[in-house]
Amino acid sequence: FLGFLLGDGCIWNNRLQVELHVQDEDIIDKLISCLQSKHKKTYYKNKVRYKFSSVLFATHAAKWGLVPRKARTARQPQDISKELLRHFWRGVIDADGCIDYKQNRLHLTGSFNMCQDFSNILEKEFSSYFPVKKNGNSWRVYVTKRNYLLQILDWLYAQSKIYLNRKFLYYQKMKSQLTSIQKTVVVVNS
């Protein structure tokens, strides 16, 4: 959950808080289950909120970059293992990314450091450069190259158990679309 919490979590006074639209309540349920927490969710208008206080959790979270006012400083922890990288980045995309299955693109919005780290990992994993671009007060990395889009989304979501259901559904829709496009291209070229 580190990637997700770096995007949508908030820490202050040793308290973790996550507040989302109720349509994304599933990820809060998964977090509560993972933490084996007895703390309850609360609702306000169309939002669901989960919070709990723990000095131990806040201390450990700070070592991974989950600190107060992290929005402009958040980045990939340097010592995260290669086996956990895709899970970390899936959490970041679930929190601050967009899987646009209508326009066949993926993008991440965040701090310059987070976006640069994402660009670097994509270049390392997929041997292609995806530039970081200024977007108002934040930064973005876009993936629009169809030949990489499905590979990257599979890397993030395939055989995963913890994800934001809405983003996973968008991944499945995009995969279906891109797969049918690839099959059409193969048939036409045959």
PDB file of C-alpha atoms in Angstrom, residues 28-137:
ATOM      1  CA  ILE A  28      -9.977   1.332   1.876  1.00  0.00           C
ATOM      2  CA  ASP A  29     -11.565  -2.015   2.753  1.00  0.00           C
ATOM      3  CA  LYS A  30      -8.456  -3.779   1.444  1.00  0.00           C
ATOM      4  CA  LEU A  31      -6.216  -1.452   3.491  1.00  0.00           C
ATOM      5  CA  ILE A  32      -8.245  -2.068   6.657  1.00  0.00           C
ATOM      6  CA  SER A  33      -8.035  -5.813   6.063  1.00  0.00           C
ATOM      7  CA  CYS A  34      -4.284  -5.687   5.434  1.00  0.00           C
ATOM      8  CA  LEU A  35      -3.699  -3.659   8.600  1.00  0.00           C
ATOM      9  CA  GLN A  36      -6.095  -5.925  10.524  1.00  0.00           C
ATOM     10  CA  SER A  37      -7.505  -2.722  11.891  1.00  0.00           C
ATOM     11  CA  LYS A  38     -10.494  -2.363  14.164  1.00  0.00           C
ATOM     12  CA  HIS A  39     -10.873   1.329  13.273  1.00  0.00           C
ATOM     13  CA  LYS A  40     -14.051   2.108  11.350  1.00  0.00           C
ATOM     14  CA  LYS A  41     -14.632   4.008   8.128  1.00  0.00           C
ATOM     15  CA  THR A  42     -16.735   7.142   8.257  1.00  0.00           C
ATOM     16  CA  TYR A  43     -18.842   8.747   5.557  1.00  0.00           C
ATOM     17  CA  TYR A  44     -19.462  12.361   4.686  1.00  0.00           C
ATOM     18  CA  LYS A  45     -21.566  13.278   1.657  1.00  0.00           C
ATOM     19  CA  ASN A  46     -19.994  11.293  -1.211  1.00  0.00           C
ATOM     20  CA  LYS A  47     -16.695  10.616   0.611  1.00  0.00           C
ATOM     21  CA  VAL A  48     -15.435   7.709   2.669  1.00  0.00           C
ATOM     22  CA  ARG A  49     -12.691   8.319   5.220  1.00  0.00           C
ATOM     23  CA  TYR A  50     -10.446   5.980   7.169  1.00  0.00           C
ATOM     24  CA  LYS A  51      -8.076   7.163   9.858  1.00  0.00           C
ATOM     25  CA  PHE A  52      -6.121   5.793  12.742  1.00  0.00           C
ATOM     26  CA  SER A  53      -3.330   6.950  15.048  1.00  0.00           C
ATOM     27  CA  SER A  54      -0.122   5.039  15.613  1.00  0.00           C
ATOM     28  CA  VAL A  55       3.288   6.387  16.542  1.00  0.00           C
ATOM     29  CA  LEU A  56       4.871   3.125  15.369  1.00  0.00           C
ATOM     30  CA  PHE A  57       3.122   3.253  11.973  1.00  0.00           C
ATOM     31  CA  ALA A  58       3.960   6.940  11.469  1.00  0.00           C
ATOM     32  CA  THR A  59       7.614   6.313  12.361  1.00  0.00           C
ATOM     33  CA  HIS A  60       7.913   3.451   9.871  1.00  0.00           C
ATOM     34  CA  ALA A  61       5.950   5.338   7.210  1.00  0.00           C
ATOM     35  CA  ALA A  62       8.312   8.325   7.489  1.00  0.00           C
ATOM     36  CA  LYS A  63      11.262   6.063   6.610  1.00  0.00           C
ATOM     37  CA  TRP A  64       9.506   5.348   3.290  1.00  0.00           C
ATOM     38  CA  GLY A  65       8.660   8.990   2.554  1.00  0.00           C
ATOM     39  CA  LEU A  66       5.102   9.085   3.879  1.00  0.00           C
ATOM     40  CA  VAL A  67       5.406  12.333   5.823  1.00  0.00           C
ATOM     41  CA  PRO A  68       3.260  15.443   6.345  1.00  0.00           C
ATOM     42  CA  ARG A  69       3.072  17.776   3.325  1.00  0.00           C
ATOM     43  CA  LYS A  70       4.594  15.152   1.015  1.00  0.00           C
ATOM     44  CA  ALA A  71       2.804  16.308  -2.155  1.00  0.00           C
ATOM     45  CA  ARG A  72       5.838  18.113  -3.620  1.00  0.00           C
ATOM     46  CA  THR A  73       8.521  15.803  -2.224  1.00  0.00           C
ATOM     47  CA  ALA A  74       7.087  12.306  -2.681  1.00  0.00           C
ATOM     48  CA  ARG A  75       9.217   9.892  -4.664  1.00  0.00           C
ATOM     49  CA  GLN A  76      10.014   6.217  -5.033  1.00  0.00           C
ATOM     50  CA  PRO A  77      11.974   4.939  -2.021  1.00  0.00           C
ATOM     51  CA  GLN A  78      15.523   4.117  -3.097  1.00  0.00           C
ATOM     52  CA  ASP A  79      15.780   0.815  -1.259  1.00  0.00           C
ATOM     53  CA  ILE A  80      12.541  -0.768  -2.470  1.00  0.00           C
ATOM     54  CA  SER A  81      13.185  -4.277  -3.783  1.00  0.00           C
ATOM     55  CA  LYS A  82      12.827  -5.084  -7.486  1.00  0.00           C
ATOM     56  CA  GLU A  83      10.133  -7.641  -6.625  1.00  0.00           C
ATOM     57  CA  LEU A  84       7.985  -4.919  -5.037  1.00  0.00           C
ATOM     58  CA  LEU A  85       8.489  -2.193  -7.655  1.00  0.00           C
ATOM     59  CA  ARG A  86       5.480  -3.035  -9.786  1.00  0.00           C
ATOM     60  CA  HIS A  87       3.271  -3.208  -6.674  1.00  0.00           C
ATOM     61  CA  PHE A  88       4.570   0.171  -5.499  1.00  0.00           C
ATOM     62  CA  TRP A  89       3.905   1.770  -8.893  1.00  0.00           C
ATOM     63  CA  ARG A  90       0.454   0.167  -9.195  1.00  0.00           C
ATOM     64  CA  GLY A  91      -0.436   1.860  -5.904  1.00  0.00           C
ATOM     65  CA  VAL A  92       0.871   5.188  -7.187  1.00  0.00           C
ATOM     66  CA  ILE A  93      -1.147   4.815 -10.412  1.00  0.00           C
ATOM     67  CA  ASP A  94      -4.243   3.801  -8.436  1.00  0.00           C
ATOM     68  CA  ALA A  95      -3.868   6.985  -6.388  1.00  0.00           C
ATOM     69  CA  ASP A  96      -2.557   9.592  -8.851  1.00  0.00           C
ATOM     70  CA  GLY A  97      -2.720   7.984 -12.261  1.00  0.00           C
ATOM     71  CA  CYS A  98      -5.250   7.850 -15.030  1.00  0.00           C
ATOM     72  CA  ILE A  99      -6.004   4.846 -17.216  1.00  0.00           C
ATOM     73  CA  ASP A 100      -7.941   6.350 -20.091  1.00  0.00           C
ATOM     74  CA  TYR A 101      -9.326   3.389 -22.030  1.00  0.00           C
ATOM     75  CA  LYS A 102     -11.310   5.693 -24.337  1.00  0.00           C
ATOM     76  CA  GLN A 103      -8.168   7.409 -25.636  1.00  0.00           C
ATOM     77  CA  ASN A 104      -5.753   4.519 -25.009  1.00  0.00           C
ATOM     78  CA  ARG A 105      -3.368   6.301 -22.693  1.00  0.00           C
ATOM     79  CA  LEU A 106      -1.973   6.148 -19.199  1.00  0.00           C
ATOM     80  CA  HIS A 107      -0.605   9.047 -17.233  1.00  0.00           C
ATOM     81  CA  LEU A 108       0.716   9.821 -13.784  1.00  0.00           C
ATOM     82  CA  THR A 109       0.369  13.258 -12.196  1.00  0.00           C
ATOM     83  CA  GLY A 110       2.515  14.208  -9.217  1.00  0.00           C
ATOM     84  CA  SER A 111       5.679  15.817  -7.954  1.00  0.00           C
ATOM     85  CA  PHE A 112       8.572  16.205 -10.356  1.00  0.00           C
ATOM     86  CA  ASN A 113      10.555  13.599  -8.407  1.00  0.00           C
ATOM     87  CA  MET A 114       7.749  11.018  -8.456  1.00  0.00           C
ATOM     88  CA  CYS A 115       7.137  11.507 -12.168  1.00  0.00           C
ATOM     89  CA  GLN A 116      10.866  11.375 -12.930  1.00  0.00           C
ATOM     90  CA  ASP A 117      11.181   8.170 -10.901  1.00  0.00           C
ATOM     91  CA  PHE A 118       8.261   6.659 -12.856  1.00  0.00           C
ATOM     92  CA  SER A 119       9.827   7.711 -16.156  1.00  0.00           C
ATOM     93  CA  ASN A 120      13.139   6.169 -15.078  1.00  0.00           C
ATOM     94  CA  ILE A 121      11.592   2.839 -14.051  1.00  0.00           C
ATOM     95  CA  LEU A 122       9.646   2.646 -17.317  1.00  0.00           C
ATOM     96  CA  GLU A 123      12.820   3.297 -19.271  1.00  0.00           C
ATOM     97  CA  LYS A 124      14.658   0.629 -17.288  1.00  0.00           C
ATOM     98  CA  GLU A 125      11.862  -1.973 -17.528  1.00  0.00           C
ATOM     99  CA  PHE A 126      10.669  -1.273 -21.091  1.00  0.00           C
ATOM    100  CA  SER A 127      13.680   0.323 -22.827  1.00  0.00           C
ATOM    101  CA  SER A 128      11.718   3.375 -23.912  1.00  0.00           C
ATOM    102  CA  TYR A 129      11.789   6.976 -22.743  1.00  0.00           C
ATOM    103  CA  PHE A 130       8.620   8.651 -21.463  1.00  0.00           C
ATOM    104  CA  PRO A 131       9.294  12.354 -20.752  1.00  0.00           C
ATOM    105  CA  VAL A 132       8.162  14.278 -17.679  1.00  0.00           C
ATOM    106  CA  LYS A 133       6.137  17.342 -18.615  1.00  0.00           C
ATOM    107  CA  LYS A 134       4.998  20.351 -16.588  1.00  0.00           C
ATOM    108  CA  ASN A 135       1.236  20.412 -16.003  1.00  0.00           C
ATOM    109  CA  GLY A 136       0.161  23.542 -14.111  1.00  0.00           C
ATOM    110  CA  ASN A 137       1.543  23.236 -10.572  1.00  0.00           C
TER     111      ASN A 137
END
